[in-house]
Structures are given as C-alpha cells and as structure tokens.
PDB file of C-alpha atoms in Angstrom:
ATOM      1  CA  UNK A 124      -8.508 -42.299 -10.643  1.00  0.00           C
ATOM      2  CA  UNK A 125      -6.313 -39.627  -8.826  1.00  0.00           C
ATOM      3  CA  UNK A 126      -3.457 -40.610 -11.561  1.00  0.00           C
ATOM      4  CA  UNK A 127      -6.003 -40.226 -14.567  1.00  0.00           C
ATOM      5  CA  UNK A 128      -7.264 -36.608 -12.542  1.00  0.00           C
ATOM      6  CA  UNK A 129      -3.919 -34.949 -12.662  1.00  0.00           C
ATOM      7  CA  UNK A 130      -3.132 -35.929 -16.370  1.00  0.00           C
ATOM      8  CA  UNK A 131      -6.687 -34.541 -17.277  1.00  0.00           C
ATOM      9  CA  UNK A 132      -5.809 -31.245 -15.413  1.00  0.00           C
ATOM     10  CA  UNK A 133      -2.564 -30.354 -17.319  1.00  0.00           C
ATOM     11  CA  UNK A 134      -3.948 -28.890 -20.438  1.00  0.00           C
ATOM     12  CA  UNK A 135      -6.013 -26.810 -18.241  1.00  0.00           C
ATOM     13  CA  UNK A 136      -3.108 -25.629 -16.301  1.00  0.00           C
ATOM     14  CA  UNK A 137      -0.505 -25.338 -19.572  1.00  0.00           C
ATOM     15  CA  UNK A 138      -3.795 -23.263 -21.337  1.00  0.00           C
ATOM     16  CA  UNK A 139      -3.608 -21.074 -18.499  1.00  0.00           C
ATOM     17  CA  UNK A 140      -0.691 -20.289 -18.428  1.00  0.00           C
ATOM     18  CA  UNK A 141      -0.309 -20.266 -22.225  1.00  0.00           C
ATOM     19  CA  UNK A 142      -2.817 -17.568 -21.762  1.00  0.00           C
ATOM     20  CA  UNK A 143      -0.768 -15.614 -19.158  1.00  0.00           C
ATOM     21  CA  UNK A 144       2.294 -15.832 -21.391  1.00  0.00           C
ATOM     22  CA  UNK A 145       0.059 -14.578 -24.178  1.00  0.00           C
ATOM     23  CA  UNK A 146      -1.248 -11.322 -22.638  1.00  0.00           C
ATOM     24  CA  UNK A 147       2.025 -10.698 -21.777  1.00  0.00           C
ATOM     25  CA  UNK A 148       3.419 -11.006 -25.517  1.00  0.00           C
ATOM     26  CA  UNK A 149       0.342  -9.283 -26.604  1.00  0.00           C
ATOM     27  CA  UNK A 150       1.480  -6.242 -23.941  1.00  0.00           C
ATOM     28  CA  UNK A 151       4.677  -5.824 -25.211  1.00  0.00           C
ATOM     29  CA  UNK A 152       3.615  -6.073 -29.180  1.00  0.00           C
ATOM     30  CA  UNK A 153       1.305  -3.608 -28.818  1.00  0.00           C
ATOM     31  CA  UNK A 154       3.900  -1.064 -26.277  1.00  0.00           C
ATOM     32  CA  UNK A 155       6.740  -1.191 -29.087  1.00  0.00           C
ATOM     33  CA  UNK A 156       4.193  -0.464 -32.278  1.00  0.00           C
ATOM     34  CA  UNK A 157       2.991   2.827 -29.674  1.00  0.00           C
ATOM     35  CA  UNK A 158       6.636   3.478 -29.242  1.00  0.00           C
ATOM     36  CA  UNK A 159       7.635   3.572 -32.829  1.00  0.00           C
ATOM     37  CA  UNK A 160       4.283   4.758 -33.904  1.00  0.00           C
ATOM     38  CA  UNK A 161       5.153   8.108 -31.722  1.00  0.00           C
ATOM     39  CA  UNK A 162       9.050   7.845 -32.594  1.00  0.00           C
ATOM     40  CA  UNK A 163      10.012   7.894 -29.559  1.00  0.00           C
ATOM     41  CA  UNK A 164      14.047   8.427 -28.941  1.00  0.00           C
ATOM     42  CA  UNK A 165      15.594   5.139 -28.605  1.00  0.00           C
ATOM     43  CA  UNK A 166      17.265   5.480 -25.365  1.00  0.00           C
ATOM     44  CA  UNK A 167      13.817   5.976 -23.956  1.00  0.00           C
ATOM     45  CA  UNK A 168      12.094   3.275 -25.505  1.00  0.00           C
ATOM     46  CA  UNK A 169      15.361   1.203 -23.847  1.00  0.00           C
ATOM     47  CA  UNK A 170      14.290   2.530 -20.574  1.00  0.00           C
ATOM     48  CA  UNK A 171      10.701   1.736 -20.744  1.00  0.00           C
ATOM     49  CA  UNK A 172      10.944  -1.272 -22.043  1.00  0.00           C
ATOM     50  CA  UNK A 173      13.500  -2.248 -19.213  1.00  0.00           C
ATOM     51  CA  UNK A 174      10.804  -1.046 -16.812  1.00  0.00           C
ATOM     52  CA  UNK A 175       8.621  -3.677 -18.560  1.00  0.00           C
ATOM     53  CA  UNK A 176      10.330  -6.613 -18.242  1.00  0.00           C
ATOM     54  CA  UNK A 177      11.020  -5.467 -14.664  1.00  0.00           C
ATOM     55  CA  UNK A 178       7.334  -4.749 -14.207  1.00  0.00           C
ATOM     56  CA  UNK A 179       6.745  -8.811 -15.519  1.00  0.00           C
ATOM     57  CA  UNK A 180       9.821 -10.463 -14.418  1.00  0.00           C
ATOM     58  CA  UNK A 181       7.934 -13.595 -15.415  1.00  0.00           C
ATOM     59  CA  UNK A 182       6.890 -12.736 -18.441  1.00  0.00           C
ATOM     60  CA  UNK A 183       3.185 -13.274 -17.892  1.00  0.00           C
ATOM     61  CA  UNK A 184       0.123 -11.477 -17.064  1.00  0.00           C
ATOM     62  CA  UNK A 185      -2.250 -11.984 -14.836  1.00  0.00           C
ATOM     63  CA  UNK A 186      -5.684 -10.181 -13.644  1.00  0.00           C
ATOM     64  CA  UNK A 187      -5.188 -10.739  -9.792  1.00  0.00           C
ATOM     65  CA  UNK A 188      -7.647  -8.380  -8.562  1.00  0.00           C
ATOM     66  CA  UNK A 189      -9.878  -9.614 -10.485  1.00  0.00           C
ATOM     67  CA  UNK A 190      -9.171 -13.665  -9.141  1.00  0.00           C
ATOM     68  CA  UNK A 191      -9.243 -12.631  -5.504  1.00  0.00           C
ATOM     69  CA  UNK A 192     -12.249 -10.671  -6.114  1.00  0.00           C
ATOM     70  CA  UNK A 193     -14.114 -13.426  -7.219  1.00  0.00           C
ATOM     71  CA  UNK A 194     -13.419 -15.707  -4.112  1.00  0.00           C
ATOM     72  CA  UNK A 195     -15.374 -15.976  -0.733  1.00  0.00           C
ATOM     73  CA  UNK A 196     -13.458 -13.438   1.607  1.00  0.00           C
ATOM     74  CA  UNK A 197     -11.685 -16.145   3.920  1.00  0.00           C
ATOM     75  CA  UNK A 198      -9.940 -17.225   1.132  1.00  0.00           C
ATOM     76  CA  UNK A 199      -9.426 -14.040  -0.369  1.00  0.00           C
ATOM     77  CA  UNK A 200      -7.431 -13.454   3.051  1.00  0.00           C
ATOM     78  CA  UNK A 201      -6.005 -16.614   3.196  1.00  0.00           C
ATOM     79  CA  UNK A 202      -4.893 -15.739  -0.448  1.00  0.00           C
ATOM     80  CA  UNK A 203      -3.594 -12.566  -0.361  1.00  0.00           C
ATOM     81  CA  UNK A 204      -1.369 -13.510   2.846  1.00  0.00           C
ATOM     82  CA  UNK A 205      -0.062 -16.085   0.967  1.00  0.00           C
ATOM     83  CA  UNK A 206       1.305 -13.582  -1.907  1.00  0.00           C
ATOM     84  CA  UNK A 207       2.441 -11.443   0.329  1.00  0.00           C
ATOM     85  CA  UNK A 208       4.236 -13.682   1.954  1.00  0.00           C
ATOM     86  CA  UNK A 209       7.785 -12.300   1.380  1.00  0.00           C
ATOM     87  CA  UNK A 210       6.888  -9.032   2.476  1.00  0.00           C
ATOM     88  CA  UNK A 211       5.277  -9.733   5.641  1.00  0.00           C
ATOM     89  CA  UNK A 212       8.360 -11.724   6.459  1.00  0.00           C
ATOM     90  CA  UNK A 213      10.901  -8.958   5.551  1.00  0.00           C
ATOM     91  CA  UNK A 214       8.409  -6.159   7.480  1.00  0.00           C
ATOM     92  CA  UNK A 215       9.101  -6.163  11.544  1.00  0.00           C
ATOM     93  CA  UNK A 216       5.951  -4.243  11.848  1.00  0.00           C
ATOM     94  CA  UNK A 217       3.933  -6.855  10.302  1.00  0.00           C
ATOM     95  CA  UNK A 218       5.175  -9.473  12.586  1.00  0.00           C
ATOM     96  CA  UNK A 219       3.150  -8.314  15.636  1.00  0.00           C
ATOM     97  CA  UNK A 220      -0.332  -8.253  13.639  1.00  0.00           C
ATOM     98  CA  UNK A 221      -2.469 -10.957  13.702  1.00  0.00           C
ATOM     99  CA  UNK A 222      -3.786 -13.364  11.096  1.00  0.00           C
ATOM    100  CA  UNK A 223      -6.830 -11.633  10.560  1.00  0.00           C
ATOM    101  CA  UNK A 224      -5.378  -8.158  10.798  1.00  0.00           C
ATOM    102  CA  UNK A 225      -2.439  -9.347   7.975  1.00  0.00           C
ATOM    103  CA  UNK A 226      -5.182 -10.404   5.669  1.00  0.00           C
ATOM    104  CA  UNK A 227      -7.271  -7.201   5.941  1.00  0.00           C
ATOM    105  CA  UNK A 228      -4.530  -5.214   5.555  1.00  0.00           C
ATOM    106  CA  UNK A 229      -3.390  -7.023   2.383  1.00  0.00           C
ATOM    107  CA  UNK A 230      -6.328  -7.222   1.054  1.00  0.00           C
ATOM    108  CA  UNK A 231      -6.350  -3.023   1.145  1.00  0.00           C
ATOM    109  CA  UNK A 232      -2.816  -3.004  -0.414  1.00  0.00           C
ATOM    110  CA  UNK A 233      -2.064  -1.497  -3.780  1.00  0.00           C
ATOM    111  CA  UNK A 234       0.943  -2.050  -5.950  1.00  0.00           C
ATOM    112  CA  UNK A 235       2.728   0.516  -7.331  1.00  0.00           C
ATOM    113  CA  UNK A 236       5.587   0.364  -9.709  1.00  0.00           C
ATOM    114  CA  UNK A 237       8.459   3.265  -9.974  1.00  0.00           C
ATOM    115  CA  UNK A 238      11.301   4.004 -12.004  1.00  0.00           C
ATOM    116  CA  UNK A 239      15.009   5.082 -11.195  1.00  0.00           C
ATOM    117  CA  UNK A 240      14.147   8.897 -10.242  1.00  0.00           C
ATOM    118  CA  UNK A 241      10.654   9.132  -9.438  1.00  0.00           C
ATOM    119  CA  UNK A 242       9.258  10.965  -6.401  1.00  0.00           C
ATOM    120  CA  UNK A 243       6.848   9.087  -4.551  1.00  0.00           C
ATOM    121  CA  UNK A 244       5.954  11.695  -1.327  1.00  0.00           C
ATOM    122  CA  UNK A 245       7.205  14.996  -1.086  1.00  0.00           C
ATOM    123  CA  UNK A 246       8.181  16.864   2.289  1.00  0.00           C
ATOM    124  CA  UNK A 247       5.333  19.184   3.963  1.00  0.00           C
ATOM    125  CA  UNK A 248       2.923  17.861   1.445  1.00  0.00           C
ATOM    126  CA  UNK A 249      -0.598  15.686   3.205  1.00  0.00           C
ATOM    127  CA  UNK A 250       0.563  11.685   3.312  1.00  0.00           C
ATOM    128  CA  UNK A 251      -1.273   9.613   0.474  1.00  0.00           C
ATOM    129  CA  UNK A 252      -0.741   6.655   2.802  1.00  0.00           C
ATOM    130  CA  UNK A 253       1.505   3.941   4.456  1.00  0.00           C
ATOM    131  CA  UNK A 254       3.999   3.076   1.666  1.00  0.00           C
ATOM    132  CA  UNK A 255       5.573  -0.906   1.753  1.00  0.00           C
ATOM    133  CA  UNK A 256       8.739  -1.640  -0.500  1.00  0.00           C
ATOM    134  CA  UNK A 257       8.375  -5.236  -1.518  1.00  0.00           C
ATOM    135  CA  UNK A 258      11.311  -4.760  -4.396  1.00  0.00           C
ATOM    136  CA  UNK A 259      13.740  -1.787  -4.937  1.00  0.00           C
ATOM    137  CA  UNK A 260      15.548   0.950  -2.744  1.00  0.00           C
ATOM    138  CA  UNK A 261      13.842   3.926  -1.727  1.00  0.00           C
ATOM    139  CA  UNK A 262      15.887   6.974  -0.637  1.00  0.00           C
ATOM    140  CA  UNK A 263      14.260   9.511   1.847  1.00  0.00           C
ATOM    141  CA  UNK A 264      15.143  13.099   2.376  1.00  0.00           C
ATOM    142  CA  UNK A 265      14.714  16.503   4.869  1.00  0.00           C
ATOM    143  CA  UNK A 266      15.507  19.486   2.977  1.00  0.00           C
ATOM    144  CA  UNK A 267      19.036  18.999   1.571  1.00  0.00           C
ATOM    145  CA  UNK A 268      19.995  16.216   3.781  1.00  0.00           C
ATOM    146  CA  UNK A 269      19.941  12.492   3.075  1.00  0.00           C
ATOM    147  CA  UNK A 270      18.266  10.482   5.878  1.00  0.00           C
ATOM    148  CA  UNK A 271      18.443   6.909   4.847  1.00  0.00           C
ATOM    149  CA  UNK A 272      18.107   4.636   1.652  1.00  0.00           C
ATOM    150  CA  UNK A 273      15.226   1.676   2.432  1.00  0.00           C
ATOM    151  CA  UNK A 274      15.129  -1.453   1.174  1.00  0.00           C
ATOM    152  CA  UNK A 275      12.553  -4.713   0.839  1.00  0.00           C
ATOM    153  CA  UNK A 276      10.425  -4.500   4.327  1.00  0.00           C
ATOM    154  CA  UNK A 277      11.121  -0.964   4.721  1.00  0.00           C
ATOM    155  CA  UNK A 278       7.783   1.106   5.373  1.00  0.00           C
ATOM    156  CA  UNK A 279       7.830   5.161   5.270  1.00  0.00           C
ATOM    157  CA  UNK A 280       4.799   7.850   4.032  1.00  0.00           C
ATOM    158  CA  UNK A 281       3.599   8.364   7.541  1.00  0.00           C
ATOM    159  CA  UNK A 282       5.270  10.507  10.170  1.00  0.00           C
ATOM    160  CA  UNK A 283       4.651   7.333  12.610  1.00  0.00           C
ATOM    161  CA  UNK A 284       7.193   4.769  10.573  1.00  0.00           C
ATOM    162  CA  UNK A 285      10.444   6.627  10.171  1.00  0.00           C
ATOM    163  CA  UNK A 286      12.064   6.099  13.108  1.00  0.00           C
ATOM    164  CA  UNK A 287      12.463   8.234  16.563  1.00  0.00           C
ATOM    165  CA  UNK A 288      14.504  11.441  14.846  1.00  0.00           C
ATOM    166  CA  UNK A 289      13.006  14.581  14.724  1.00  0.00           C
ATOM    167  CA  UNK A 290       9.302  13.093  14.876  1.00  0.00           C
ATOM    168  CA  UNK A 291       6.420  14.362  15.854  1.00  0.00           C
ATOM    169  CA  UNK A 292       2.822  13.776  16.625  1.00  0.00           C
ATOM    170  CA  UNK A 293       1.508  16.024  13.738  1.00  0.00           C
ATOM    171  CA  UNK A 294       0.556  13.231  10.841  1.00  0.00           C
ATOM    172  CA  UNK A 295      -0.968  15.660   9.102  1.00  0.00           C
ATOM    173  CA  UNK A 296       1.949  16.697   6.601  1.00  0.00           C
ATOM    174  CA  UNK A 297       5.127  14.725   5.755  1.00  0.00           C
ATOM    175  CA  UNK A 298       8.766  15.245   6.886  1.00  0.00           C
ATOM    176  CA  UNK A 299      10.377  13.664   4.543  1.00  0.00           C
ATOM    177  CA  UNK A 300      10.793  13.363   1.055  1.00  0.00           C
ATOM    178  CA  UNK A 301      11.061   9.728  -0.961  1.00  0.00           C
ATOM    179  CA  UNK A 302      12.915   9.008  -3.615  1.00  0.00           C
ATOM    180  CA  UNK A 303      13.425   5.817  -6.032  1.00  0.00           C
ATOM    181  CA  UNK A 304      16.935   5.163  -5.826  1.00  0.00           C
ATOM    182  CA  UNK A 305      16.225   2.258  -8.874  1.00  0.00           C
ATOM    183  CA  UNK A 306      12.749   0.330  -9.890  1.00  0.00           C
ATOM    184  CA  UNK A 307      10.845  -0.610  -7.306  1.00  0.00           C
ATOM    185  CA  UNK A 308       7.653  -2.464  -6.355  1.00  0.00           C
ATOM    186  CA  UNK A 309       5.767  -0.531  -3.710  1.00  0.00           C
ATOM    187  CA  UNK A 310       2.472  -1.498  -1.854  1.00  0.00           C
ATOM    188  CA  UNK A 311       0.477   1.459  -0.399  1.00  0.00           C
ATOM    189  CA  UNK A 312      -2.455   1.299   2.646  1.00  0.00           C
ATOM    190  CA  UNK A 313      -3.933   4.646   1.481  1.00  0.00           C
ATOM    191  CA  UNK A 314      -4.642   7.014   4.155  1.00  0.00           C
ATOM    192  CA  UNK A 315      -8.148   6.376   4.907  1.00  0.00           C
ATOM    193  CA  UNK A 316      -7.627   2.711   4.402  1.00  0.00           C
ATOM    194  CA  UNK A 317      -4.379   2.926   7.100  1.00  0.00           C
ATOM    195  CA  UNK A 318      -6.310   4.939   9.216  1.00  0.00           C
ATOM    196  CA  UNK A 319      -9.300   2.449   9.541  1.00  0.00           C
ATOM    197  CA  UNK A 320      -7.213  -0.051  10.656  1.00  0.00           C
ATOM    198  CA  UNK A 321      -5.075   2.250  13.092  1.00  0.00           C
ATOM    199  CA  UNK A 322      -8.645   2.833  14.573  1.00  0.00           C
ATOM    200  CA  UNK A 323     -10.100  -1.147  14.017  1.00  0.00           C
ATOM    201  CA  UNK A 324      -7.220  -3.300  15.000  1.00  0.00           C
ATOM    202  CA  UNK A 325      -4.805  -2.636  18.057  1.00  0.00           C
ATOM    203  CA  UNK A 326      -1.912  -4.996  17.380  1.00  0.00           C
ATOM    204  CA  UNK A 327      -1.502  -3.327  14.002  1.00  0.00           C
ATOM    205  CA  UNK A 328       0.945  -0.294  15.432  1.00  0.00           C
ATOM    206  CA  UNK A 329       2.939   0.914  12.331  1.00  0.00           C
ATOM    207  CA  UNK A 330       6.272   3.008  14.147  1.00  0.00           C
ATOM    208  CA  UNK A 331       9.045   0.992  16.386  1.00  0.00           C
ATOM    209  CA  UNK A 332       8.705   4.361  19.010  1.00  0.00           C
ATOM    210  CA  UNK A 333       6.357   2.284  20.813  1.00  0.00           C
ATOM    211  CA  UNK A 334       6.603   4.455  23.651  1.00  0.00           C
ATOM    212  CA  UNK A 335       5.295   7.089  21.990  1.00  0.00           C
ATOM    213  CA  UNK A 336       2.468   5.070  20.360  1.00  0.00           C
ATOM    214  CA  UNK A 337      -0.367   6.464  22.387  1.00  0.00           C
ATOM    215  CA  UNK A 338       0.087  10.212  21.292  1.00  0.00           C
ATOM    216  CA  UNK A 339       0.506   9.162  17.690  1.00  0.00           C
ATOM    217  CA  UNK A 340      -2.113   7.117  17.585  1.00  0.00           C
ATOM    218  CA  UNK A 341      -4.200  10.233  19.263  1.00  0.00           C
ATOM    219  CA  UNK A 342      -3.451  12.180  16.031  1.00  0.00           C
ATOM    220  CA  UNK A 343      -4.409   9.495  13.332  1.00  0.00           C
ATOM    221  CA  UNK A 344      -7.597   8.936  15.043  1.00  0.00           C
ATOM    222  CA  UNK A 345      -8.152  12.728  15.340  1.00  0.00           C
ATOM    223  CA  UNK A 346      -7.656  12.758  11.594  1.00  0.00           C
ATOM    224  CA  UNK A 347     -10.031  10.115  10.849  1.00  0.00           C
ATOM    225  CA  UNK A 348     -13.159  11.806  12.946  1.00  0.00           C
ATOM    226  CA  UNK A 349     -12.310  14.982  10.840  1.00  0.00           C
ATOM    227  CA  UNK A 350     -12.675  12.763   7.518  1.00  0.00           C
ATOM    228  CA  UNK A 351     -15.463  10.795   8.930  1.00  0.00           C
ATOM    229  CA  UNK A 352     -17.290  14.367  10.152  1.00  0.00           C
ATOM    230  CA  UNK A 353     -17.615  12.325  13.250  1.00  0.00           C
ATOM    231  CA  UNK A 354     -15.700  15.320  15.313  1.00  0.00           C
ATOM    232  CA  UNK A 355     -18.135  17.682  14.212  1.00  0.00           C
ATOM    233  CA  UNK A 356     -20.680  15.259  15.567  1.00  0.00           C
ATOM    234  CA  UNK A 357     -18.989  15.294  19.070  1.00  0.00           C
ATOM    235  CA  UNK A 358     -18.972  19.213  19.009  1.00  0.00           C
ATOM    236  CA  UNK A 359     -22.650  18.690  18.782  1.00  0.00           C
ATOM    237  CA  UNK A 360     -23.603  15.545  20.773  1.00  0.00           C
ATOM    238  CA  UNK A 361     -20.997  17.920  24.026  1.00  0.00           C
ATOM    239  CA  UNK A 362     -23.020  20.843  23.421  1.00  0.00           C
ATOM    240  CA  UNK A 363     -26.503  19.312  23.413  1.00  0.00           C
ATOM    241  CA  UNK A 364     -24.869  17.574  27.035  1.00  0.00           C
ATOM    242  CA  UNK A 365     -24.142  21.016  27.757  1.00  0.00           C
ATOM    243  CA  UNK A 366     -27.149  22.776  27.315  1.00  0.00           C
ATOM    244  CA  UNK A 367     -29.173  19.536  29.195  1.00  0.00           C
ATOM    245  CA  UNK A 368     -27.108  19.987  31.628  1.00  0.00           C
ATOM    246  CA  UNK A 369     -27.949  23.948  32.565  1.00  0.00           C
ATOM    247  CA  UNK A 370     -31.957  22.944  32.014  1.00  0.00           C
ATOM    248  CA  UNK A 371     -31.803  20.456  35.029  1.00  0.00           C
ATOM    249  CA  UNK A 372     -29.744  23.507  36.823  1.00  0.00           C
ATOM    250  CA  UNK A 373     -32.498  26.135  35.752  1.00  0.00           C
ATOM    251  CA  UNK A 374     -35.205  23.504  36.905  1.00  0.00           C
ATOM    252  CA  UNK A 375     -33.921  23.041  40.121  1.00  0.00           C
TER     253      UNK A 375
END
C-alpha cells in the first residue's frame, strides 16, 4: 500500500514541478520579447538577464506567499522557519529569539532583490526597516568614509544593529548609507512591523550593545506611540489625571 502510495504521488510531484519550471520559462520568454521589443542595448539586456537567472537560481517559479498564506498559521510558522533556515543560522541576533518569536518575525519578512550598485538606505533619511542579507555583500557608508562591507547574516537599516561606533539613541533618521557591493537577496522587517515586535517580544533585541539596549529600546517604542497616536493619548489620559487631581484639592 505505502509502496503503491509513493508511485501514485510522483506525477503529482514531477507536474508540479513541471509547472514551476514552466512559469519560469514562460518568465524569461516573455522578458527577452520586452527587451527586444524596446531595443534595448545589449549590454543591458546581458545585465538583466544575469539578474534573472540570479533572481531564479533554480530555474523555477513559485507563488510562496501565496502557499503559506493558504495554511493554518502554526504551520505557516513552522514553514517559514524552515525556509529561513540558513539565515537564522548565519544571523547572531536571531539566535537569542525564541521559536515563536522566529516564526512571527519571518512570517513579516519581505524579500528584496538588488543589483551591483543599487542604494538600498540613504544617510539622514527615516529607516524603511530592519534590513537581513540572506545572499550578497552590502557595503555601508558615513559621508565619504567606508564603514564596513556585510555579508549573509549581516543586519543594518536601524541605528540599533550597526555596531557600538558613533551610535546613538535617535532611531529616527539613519547614519549610514547602504550600498550593493554585487546582487543580493535582502529580507526587510519594515518599520512598523520591526517596531511591533521590539514592543511584543523581549528576547527579540536587534543590536549586540546590549548594554545600551534599554535606552534604544526607549526610542523605538517612543516612535511607535507617535505612529500608533497612542502618545497623544497619554498627553490626554496625564492631563485628565491632572485636572482630577486639583478637583479633589479644590474640594477639600
């Protein structure tokens, strides 16, 4: 019976991925007719499709989103931990959060693919969110000066993750600038996402100044009342205190 399942499941599996390979030849059929169609330059249609086949090293293409959204959510966490797998192992800060914390946080990632050149943050601009490299190098900047290049389980795009030089509590604008040394794979906690978990789950503490971690923290929280409009709230809720608080005075 088992024997007789697994040779009735093969087609099913070889259609699959027939399928996968098929979207993916589809993909690049219909990029080189748009590239010739606009005549674009050859060494630029070289480039792209380069970043292509790095984009789909496997030369297939799959709706992933769409699979894990279709699953109950334990096993969308389950599943997402498991794909992720290489760069929770390459990410120290990932190695202090818990099971459940790993698979909400991966289940809030979102790839994003760069070429050789491209600018991902910018210094003194407002951080888009907590940036992971999964493939690539990653080159940050201050100014004129070269910090560092970054590699797989490298994390920058938030103040908090850099390192100890030169930072600072502020999180609200970015001190360095990032760079994509060569195409990379990138996944990014946007900011409100990153700062729902700073707030929701204490073992997930994204900077190795852990000494510092309290004041930083501070800040991102701050941040998230503002977005939330709970700090106006506060302002309101300590004035109403306030003004209860000099009727029981007056009554007296």
């Amino acid at each position: 019976f088992i024997f007789g399942l697994i040779i009735g499941s093969v087609p099913a599996i070889l259609d699959r991925r027939s399928f996968a390979g098929g979207r993916y030849s589809e993909l690049e059929r219909r990029l080189k007719e748009y590239l010739q169609h606009k005549k674009v330059p050859t060494a630029l249609q070289g480039r792209i499709l380069q970043f292509f086949e790095y984009r789909y090293p496997e030369r297939r293409s799959f709706d992933g989103h769409k699979i894990i959204q279709d699953l109950p959510l334990s096993m969308q966490k389950a599943l997402v931990v498991h794909v992720y797998d290489s760069l929770i192992s390459a990410c120290g800060m990932l190695h202090r959060c818990s099971y459940g914390t790993l698979g909400e946080i991966c289940l809030m990632l979102r790839k994003v693919f760069v070429a050789e050149g491209d600018l991902i943050s910018k210094e003194g601009t407002a951080p888009v969110g907590l940036y992971f490299i999964k493939h690539g190098q990653v080159l940050l900047s201050r100014g004129w000066e070269v910090e560092c290049a970054l590699g797989p389980g490298a994390v920058f795009g938030q103040n908090v993750a850099v390192g100890h030089a030169g930072l600072t509590s502020d999180s609200s604008h970015l001190m360095h600038t990032a760079t994509a040394l060569e195409p990379a794979e990138l996944c990014v906690l946007l900011q409100s996402d990153f700062e729902d978990v700073v707030a929701a789950r204490p073992d997930f503490v994204p900077t190795y100044d852990h000494e510092n971690w309290v004041v930083y923290k501070q800040d991102i929280l701050r941040r998230r009342d503002v977005r939330l409009g709970l700090a106006k709230q506060k302002q309101v809720m300590a004035a109403l205190v306030k003004l209860r608080q000099g009727i029981r005075e007056l009554s007296e």
